[in-house]
Coordinates of C-alpha atoms in Angstrom, one line a residue:
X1 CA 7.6 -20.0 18.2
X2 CA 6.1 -20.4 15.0
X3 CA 8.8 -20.8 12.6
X4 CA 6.7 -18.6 9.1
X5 CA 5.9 -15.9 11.5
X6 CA 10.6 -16.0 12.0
X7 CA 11.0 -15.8 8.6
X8 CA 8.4 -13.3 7.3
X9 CA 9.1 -10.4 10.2
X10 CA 13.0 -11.5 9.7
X11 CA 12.3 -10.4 5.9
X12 CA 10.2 -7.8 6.3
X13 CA 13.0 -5.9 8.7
X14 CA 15.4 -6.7 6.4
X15 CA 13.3 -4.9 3.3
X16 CA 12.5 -2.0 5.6
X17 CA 15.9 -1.7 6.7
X18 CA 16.9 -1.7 3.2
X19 CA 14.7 0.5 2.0
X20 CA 14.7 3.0 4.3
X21 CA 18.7 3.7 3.5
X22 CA 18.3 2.4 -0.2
X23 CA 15.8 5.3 -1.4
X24 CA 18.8 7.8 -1.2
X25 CA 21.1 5.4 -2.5
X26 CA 18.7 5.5 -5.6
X27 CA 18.0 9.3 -5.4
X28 CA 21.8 9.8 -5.7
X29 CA 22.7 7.4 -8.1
X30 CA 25.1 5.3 -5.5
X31 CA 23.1 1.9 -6.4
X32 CA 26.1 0.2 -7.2
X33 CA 28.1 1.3 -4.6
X34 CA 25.3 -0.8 -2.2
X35 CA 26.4 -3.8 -4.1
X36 CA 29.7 -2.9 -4.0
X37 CA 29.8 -2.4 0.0
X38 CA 27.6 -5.7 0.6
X39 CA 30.6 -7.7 -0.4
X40 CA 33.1 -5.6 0.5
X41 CA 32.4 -5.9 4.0
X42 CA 33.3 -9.6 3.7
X43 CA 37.1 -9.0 4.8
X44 CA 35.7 -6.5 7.6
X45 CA 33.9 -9.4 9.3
X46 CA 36.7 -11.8 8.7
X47 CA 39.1 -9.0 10.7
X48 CA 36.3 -8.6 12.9
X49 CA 36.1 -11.8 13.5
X50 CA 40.3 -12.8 13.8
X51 CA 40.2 -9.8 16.7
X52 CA 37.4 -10.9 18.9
X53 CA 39.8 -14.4 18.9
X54 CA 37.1 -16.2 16.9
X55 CA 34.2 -15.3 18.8
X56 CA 30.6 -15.6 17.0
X57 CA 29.7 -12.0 18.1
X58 CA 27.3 -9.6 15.7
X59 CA 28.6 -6.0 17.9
X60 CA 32.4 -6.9 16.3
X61 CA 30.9 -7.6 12.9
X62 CA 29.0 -4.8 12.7
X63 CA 32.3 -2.8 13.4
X64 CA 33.9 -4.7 11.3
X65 CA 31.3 -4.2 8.7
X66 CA 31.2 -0.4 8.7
X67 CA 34.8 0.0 8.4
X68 CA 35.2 -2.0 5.2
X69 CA 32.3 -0.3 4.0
X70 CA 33.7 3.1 4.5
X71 CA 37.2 2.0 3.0
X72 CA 35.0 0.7 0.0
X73 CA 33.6 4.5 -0.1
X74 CA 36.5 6.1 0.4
X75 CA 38.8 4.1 -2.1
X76 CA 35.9 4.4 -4.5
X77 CA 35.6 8.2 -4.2
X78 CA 39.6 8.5 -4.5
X79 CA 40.0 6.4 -7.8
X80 CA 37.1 8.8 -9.1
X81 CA 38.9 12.1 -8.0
X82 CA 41.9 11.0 -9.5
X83 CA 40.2 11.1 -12.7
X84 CA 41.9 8.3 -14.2
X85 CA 39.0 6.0 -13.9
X86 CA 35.2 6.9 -14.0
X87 CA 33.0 5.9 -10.7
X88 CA 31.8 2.6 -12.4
X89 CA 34.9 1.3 -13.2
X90 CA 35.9 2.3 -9.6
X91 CA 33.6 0.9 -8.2
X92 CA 33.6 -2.8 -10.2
X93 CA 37.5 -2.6 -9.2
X94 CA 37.4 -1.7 -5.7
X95 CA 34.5 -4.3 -4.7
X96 CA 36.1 -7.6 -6.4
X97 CA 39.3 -7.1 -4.6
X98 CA 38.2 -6.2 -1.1
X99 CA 35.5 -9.3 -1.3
X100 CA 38.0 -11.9 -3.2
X101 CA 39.9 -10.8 -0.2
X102 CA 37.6 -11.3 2.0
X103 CA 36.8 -14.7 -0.1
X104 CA 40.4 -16.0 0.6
X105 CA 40.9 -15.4 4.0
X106 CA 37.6 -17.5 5.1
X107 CA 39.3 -20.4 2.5
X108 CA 42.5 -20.1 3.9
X109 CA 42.2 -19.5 7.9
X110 CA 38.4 -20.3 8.7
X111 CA 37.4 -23.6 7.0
X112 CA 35.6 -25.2 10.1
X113 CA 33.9 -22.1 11.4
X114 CA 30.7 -20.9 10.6
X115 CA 32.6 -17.9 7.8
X116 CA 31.4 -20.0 4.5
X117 CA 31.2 -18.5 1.3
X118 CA 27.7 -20.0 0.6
X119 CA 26.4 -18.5 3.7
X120 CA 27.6 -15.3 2.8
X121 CA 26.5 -15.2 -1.2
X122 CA 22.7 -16.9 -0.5
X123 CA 22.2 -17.2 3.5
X124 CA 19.0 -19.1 4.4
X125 CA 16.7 -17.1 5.5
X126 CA 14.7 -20.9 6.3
X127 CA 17.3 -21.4 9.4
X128 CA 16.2 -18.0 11.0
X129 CA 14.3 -19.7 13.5
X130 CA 16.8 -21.9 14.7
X131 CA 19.1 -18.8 16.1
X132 CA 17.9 -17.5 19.0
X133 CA 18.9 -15.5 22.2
X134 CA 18.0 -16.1 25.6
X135 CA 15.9 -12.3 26.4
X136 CA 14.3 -12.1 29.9
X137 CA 13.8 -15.9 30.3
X138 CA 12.1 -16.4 26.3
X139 CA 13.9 -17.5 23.5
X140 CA 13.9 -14.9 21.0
X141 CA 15.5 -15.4 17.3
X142 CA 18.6 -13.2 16.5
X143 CA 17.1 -11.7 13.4
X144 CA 14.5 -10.3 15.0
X145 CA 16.7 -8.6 17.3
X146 CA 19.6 -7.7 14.7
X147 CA 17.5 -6.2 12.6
X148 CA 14.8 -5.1 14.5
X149 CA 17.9 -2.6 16.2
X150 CA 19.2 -2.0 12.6
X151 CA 15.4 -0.9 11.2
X152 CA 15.3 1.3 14.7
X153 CA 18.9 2.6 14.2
X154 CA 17.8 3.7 10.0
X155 CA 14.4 4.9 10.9
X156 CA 15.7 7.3 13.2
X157 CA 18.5 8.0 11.2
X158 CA 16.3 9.1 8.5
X159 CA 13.7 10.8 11.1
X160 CA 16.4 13.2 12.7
X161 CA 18.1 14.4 9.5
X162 CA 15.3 14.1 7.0
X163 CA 15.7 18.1 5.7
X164 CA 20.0 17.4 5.6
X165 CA 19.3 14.4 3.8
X166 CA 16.8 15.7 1.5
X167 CA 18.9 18.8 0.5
X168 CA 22.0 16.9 0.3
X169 CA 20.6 14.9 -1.8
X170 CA 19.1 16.8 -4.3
X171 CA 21.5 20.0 -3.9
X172 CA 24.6 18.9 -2.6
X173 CA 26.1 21.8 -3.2
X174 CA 23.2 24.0 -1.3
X175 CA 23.9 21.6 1.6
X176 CA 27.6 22.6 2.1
X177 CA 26.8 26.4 1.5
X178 CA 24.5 26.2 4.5
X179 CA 27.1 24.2 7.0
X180 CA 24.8 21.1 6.5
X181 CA 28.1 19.1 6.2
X182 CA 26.6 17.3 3.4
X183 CA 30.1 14.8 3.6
X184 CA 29.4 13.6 7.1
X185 CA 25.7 12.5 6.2
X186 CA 27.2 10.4 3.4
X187 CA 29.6 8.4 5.6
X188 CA 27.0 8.0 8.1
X189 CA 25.1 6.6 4.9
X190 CA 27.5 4.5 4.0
X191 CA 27.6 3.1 7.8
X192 CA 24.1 2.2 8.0
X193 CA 24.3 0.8 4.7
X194 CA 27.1 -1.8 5.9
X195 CA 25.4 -2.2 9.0
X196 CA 22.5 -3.2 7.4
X197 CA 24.6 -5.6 4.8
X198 CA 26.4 -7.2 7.5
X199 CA 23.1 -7.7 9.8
X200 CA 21.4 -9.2 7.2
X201 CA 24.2 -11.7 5.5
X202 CA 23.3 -14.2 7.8
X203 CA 19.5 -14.4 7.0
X204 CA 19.4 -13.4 3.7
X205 CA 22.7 -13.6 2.5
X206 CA 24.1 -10.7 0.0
X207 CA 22.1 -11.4 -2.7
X208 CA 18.9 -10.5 -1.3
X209 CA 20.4 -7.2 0.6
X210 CA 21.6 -6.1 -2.5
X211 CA 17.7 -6.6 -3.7
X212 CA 16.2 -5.3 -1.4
X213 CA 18.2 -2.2 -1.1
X214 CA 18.0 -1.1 -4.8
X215 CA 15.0 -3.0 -6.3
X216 CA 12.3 -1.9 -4.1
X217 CA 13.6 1.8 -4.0
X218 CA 13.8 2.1 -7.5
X219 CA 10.3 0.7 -8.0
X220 CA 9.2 3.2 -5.7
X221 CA 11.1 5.9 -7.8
X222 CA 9.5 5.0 -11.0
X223 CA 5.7 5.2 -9.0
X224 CA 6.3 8.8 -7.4
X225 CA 8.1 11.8 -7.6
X226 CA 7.3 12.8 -3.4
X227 CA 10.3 11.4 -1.3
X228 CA 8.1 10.7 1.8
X229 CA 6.3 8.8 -0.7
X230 CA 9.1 7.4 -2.4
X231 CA 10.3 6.0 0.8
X232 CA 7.0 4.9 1.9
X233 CA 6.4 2.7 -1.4
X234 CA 9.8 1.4 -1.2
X235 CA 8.6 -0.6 2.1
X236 CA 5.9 -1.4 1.1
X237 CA 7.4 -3.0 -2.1
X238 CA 9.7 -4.7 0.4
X239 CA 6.7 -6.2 2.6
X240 CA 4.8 -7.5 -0.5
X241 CA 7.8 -9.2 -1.7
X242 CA 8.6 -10.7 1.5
X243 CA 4.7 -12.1 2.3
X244 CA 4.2 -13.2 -1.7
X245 CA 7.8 -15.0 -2.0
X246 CA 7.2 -16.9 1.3
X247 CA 4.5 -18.1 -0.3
X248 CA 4.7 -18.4 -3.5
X249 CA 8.1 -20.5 -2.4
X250 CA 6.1 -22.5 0.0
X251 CA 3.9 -23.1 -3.1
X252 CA 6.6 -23.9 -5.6
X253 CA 9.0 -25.3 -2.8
X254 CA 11.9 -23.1 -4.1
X255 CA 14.2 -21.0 -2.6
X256 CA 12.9 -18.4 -0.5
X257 CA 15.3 -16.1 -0.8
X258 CA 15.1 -16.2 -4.1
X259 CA 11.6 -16.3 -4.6
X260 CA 11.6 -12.7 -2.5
X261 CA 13.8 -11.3 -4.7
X262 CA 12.2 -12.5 -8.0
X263 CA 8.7 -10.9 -6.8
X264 CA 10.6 -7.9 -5.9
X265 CA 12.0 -8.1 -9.7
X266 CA 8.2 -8.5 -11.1
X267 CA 7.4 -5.8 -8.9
X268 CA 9.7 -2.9 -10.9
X269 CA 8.6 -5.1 -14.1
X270 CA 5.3 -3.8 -13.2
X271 CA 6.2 -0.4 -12.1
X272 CA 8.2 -0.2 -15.6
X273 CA 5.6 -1.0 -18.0
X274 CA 2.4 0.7 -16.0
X275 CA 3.3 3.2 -13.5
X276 CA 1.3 6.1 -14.5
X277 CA 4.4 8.7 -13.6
X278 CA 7.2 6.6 -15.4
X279 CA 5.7 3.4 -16.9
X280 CA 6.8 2.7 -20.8
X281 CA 3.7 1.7 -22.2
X282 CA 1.8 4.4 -19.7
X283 CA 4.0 7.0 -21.7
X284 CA 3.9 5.5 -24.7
X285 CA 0.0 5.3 -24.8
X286 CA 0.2 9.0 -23.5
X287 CA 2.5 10.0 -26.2
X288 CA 0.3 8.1 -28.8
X289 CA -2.8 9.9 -27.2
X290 CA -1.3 13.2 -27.6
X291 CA 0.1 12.9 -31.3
X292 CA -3.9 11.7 -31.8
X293 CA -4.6 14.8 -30.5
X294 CA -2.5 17.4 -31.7
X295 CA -3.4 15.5 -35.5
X296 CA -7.3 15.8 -35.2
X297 CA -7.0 19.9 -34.0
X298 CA -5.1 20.4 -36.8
X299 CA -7.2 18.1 -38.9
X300 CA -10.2 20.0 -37.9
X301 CA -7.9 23.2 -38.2
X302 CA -7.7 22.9 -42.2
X303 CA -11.2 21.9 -42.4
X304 CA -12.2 25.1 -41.2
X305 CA -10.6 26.9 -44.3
X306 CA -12.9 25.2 -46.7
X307 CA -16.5 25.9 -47.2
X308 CA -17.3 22.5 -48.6
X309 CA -16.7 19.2 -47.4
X310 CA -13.3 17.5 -48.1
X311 CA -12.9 14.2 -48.9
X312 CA -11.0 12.2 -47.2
X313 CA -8.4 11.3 -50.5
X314 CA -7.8 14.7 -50.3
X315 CA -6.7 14.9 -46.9
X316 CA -4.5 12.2 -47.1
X317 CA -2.9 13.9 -49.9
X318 CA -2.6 17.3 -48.4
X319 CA -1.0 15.7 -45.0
X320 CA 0.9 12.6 -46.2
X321 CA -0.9 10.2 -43.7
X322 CA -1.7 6.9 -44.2
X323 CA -5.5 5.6 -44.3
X324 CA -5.0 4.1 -40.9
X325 CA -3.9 6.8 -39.0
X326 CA -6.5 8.8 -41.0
X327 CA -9.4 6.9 -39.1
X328 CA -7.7 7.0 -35.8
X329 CA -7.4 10.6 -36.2
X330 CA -10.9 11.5 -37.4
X331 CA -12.2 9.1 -34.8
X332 CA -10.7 10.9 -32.1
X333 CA -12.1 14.7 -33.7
X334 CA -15.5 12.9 -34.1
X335 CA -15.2 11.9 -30.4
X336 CA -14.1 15.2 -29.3
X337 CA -17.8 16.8 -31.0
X338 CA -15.1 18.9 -33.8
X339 CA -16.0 17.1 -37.4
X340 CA -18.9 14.8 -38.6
X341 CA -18.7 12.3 -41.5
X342 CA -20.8 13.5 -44.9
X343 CA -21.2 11.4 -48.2
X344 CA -19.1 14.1 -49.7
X345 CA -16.3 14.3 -47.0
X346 CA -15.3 15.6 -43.7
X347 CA -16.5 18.8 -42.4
X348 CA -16.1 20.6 -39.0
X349 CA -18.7 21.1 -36.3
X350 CA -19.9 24.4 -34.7
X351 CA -17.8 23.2 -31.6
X352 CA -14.8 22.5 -34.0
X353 CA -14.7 25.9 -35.2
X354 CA -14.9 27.5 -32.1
X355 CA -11.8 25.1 -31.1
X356 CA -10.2 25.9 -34.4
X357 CA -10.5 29.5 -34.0
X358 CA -9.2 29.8 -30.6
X359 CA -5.9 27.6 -31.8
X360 CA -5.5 30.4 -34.7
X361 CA -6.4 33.3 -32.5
X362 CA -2.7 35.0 -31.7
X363 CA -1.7 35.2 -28.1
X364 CA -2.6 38.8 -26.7

């Protein structure tokens, strides 16, 4: 089988995986806590792994998995309700202990196995082809199968309680009022989430779940404010970043991995400066556009008052701008059709005192 077409659908299920659990992660502000449980279930799969008697099975590290995820979760959510500690610091004390755990049970009891720290902080997602299960006769990789189940397991996951997800989310409080058990849907959350970590560790490796479940989510966040949409964008964001950091790693022979994750990075970059919903210099241009705006009305405004043309020393006088701004402004009113340029000054337009009059006219 051809070993790009392993890794590209291996990363492509692993970003739609990810971002299929990760926009509600996002929407609720748990981003963290997706960090926090992708190392957490370290010591899960080490127990998981003890139990079976040292079997290399995925079912018993999945298990394993989820319930250190959900003993992250719940020790997380304790610490907070104790108000002694906010869910930050919770969180960045619950996480380092479970994984140095975790960390120093594979360095103690599992130095020859396959359990290595490396494996578990980078993966290589280059080695996908290599492990592969005998299906119906045809050797099919273990990635593909993993998290082609896992992607199923999410999608349907989101499918079947879209509305108790959605109102749970936004309105938490809602949710419980109508018997939505709005607690349950955030364990079974948290499950998929570890699922989805421990599925992925040994492809990707954590640091590229824990990029692919916040980055392309929140870039998705920043583009639209629909959560079909949202969710939508999010894989979408995942599948570009998987097909351009294959190649651009190819390219550049780097890691791929980390090539994925660094386009998924200049992805949000983008989002951040130019999405026309969130984007800084989208809003800042907007913002700019606006004080233009609201400065040539009322420019035009005070022209209106005077039967001659005013000069333009005058103006700057009488509103404390500076000559610069002055231009911008009465380039934008001579754009809009409210003022024309004279030797002697500025003076309005028929059309900019009609526009003036209607800004003084009192509401009725």
């Amino acid at each position: 089988m051809n070993a790009d077409l392993v890794i590209i659908l291996t990363a492509i299920l692993v970003s739609t995986a990810s971002a299929l659990v990760g926009s509600f992660l996002v929407l609720r502000r748990m981003a963290l806590l997706s960090d926090a449980i992708s190392h957490a279930v370290l010591p899960g799969i080490v127990l998981a792994y003890w139990l079976s008697g040292g079997e290399r099975a995925t079912v018993p590290a999945l298990l394993g998995a989820a319930a250190a995820g959900l003993v992250t979760v719940v020790l997380v959510e304790w610490l907070t309700r104790t108000g002694k500690v906010k869910n930050d610091a919770a969180i960045g004390i619950v996480f380092p202990a479970l994984f140095s755990l975790g960390v120093l049970a594979v360095s103690l009891f599992f130095r020859n196995v396959h359990l290595d720290m490396d494996a578990v902080l980078y993966g290589e997602i280059a080695y996908a082809p290599f492990n592969t299960l005998n299906l119906w006769g045809r050797e099919v990789p273990e990635s593909w199968l993993v998290m082609g189940s896992l992607t199923l397991l999410n999608l349907l996951f989101v499918l079947l309680f879209y509305k108790e997800l959605k109102l749970s989310t936004f309105d938490p409080g809602l949710a419980a009022a109508l018997g939505l058990a709005p607690g349950a849907l955030h364990y079974g959350l948290m499950t998929l989430v570890s699922f989805t970590s421990v599925g992925a560790f040994q492809s990707v490796g954590a640091i590229l779940i824990v990029a692919f479940l916040i980055i392309p989510p929140a870039t998705a966040y920043l583009l639209t404010r629909r959560l079909p949409v949202m969710i939508a964008l999010a894989v979408g964001v995942g599948v570009v970043s998987s097909l351009a950091g294959y190649a651009l790693a190819i390219w550049l022979d780097a890691s791929i991995a980390g090539m994925m994750a660094t386009v998924a990075g200049l992805c949000f970059t983008l989002a951040f400066l130019f999405s026309p919903v969130e984007g800084y210099l989208t809003a800042r241009l907007r913002r700019e556009r606006q004080r233009l705006e609201v400065a040539a009305r009322l420019l035009v405004a005070h022209l209106a008052h005077h039967d001659q043309p005013v000069p333009e020393g005058e103006v700057l006088e009488e509103f404390g701008w500076n000559p610069r701004f002055l231009k911008q402004v009465r380039e934008k009113a001579r754009q809009a059709g409210w003022l024309e340029v004279v030797r002697e000054g500025l003076r309005p337009t028929a059309r900019g005192l009609a526009m003036s009059s209607a800004l003084l006219e009192p509401d009725p």
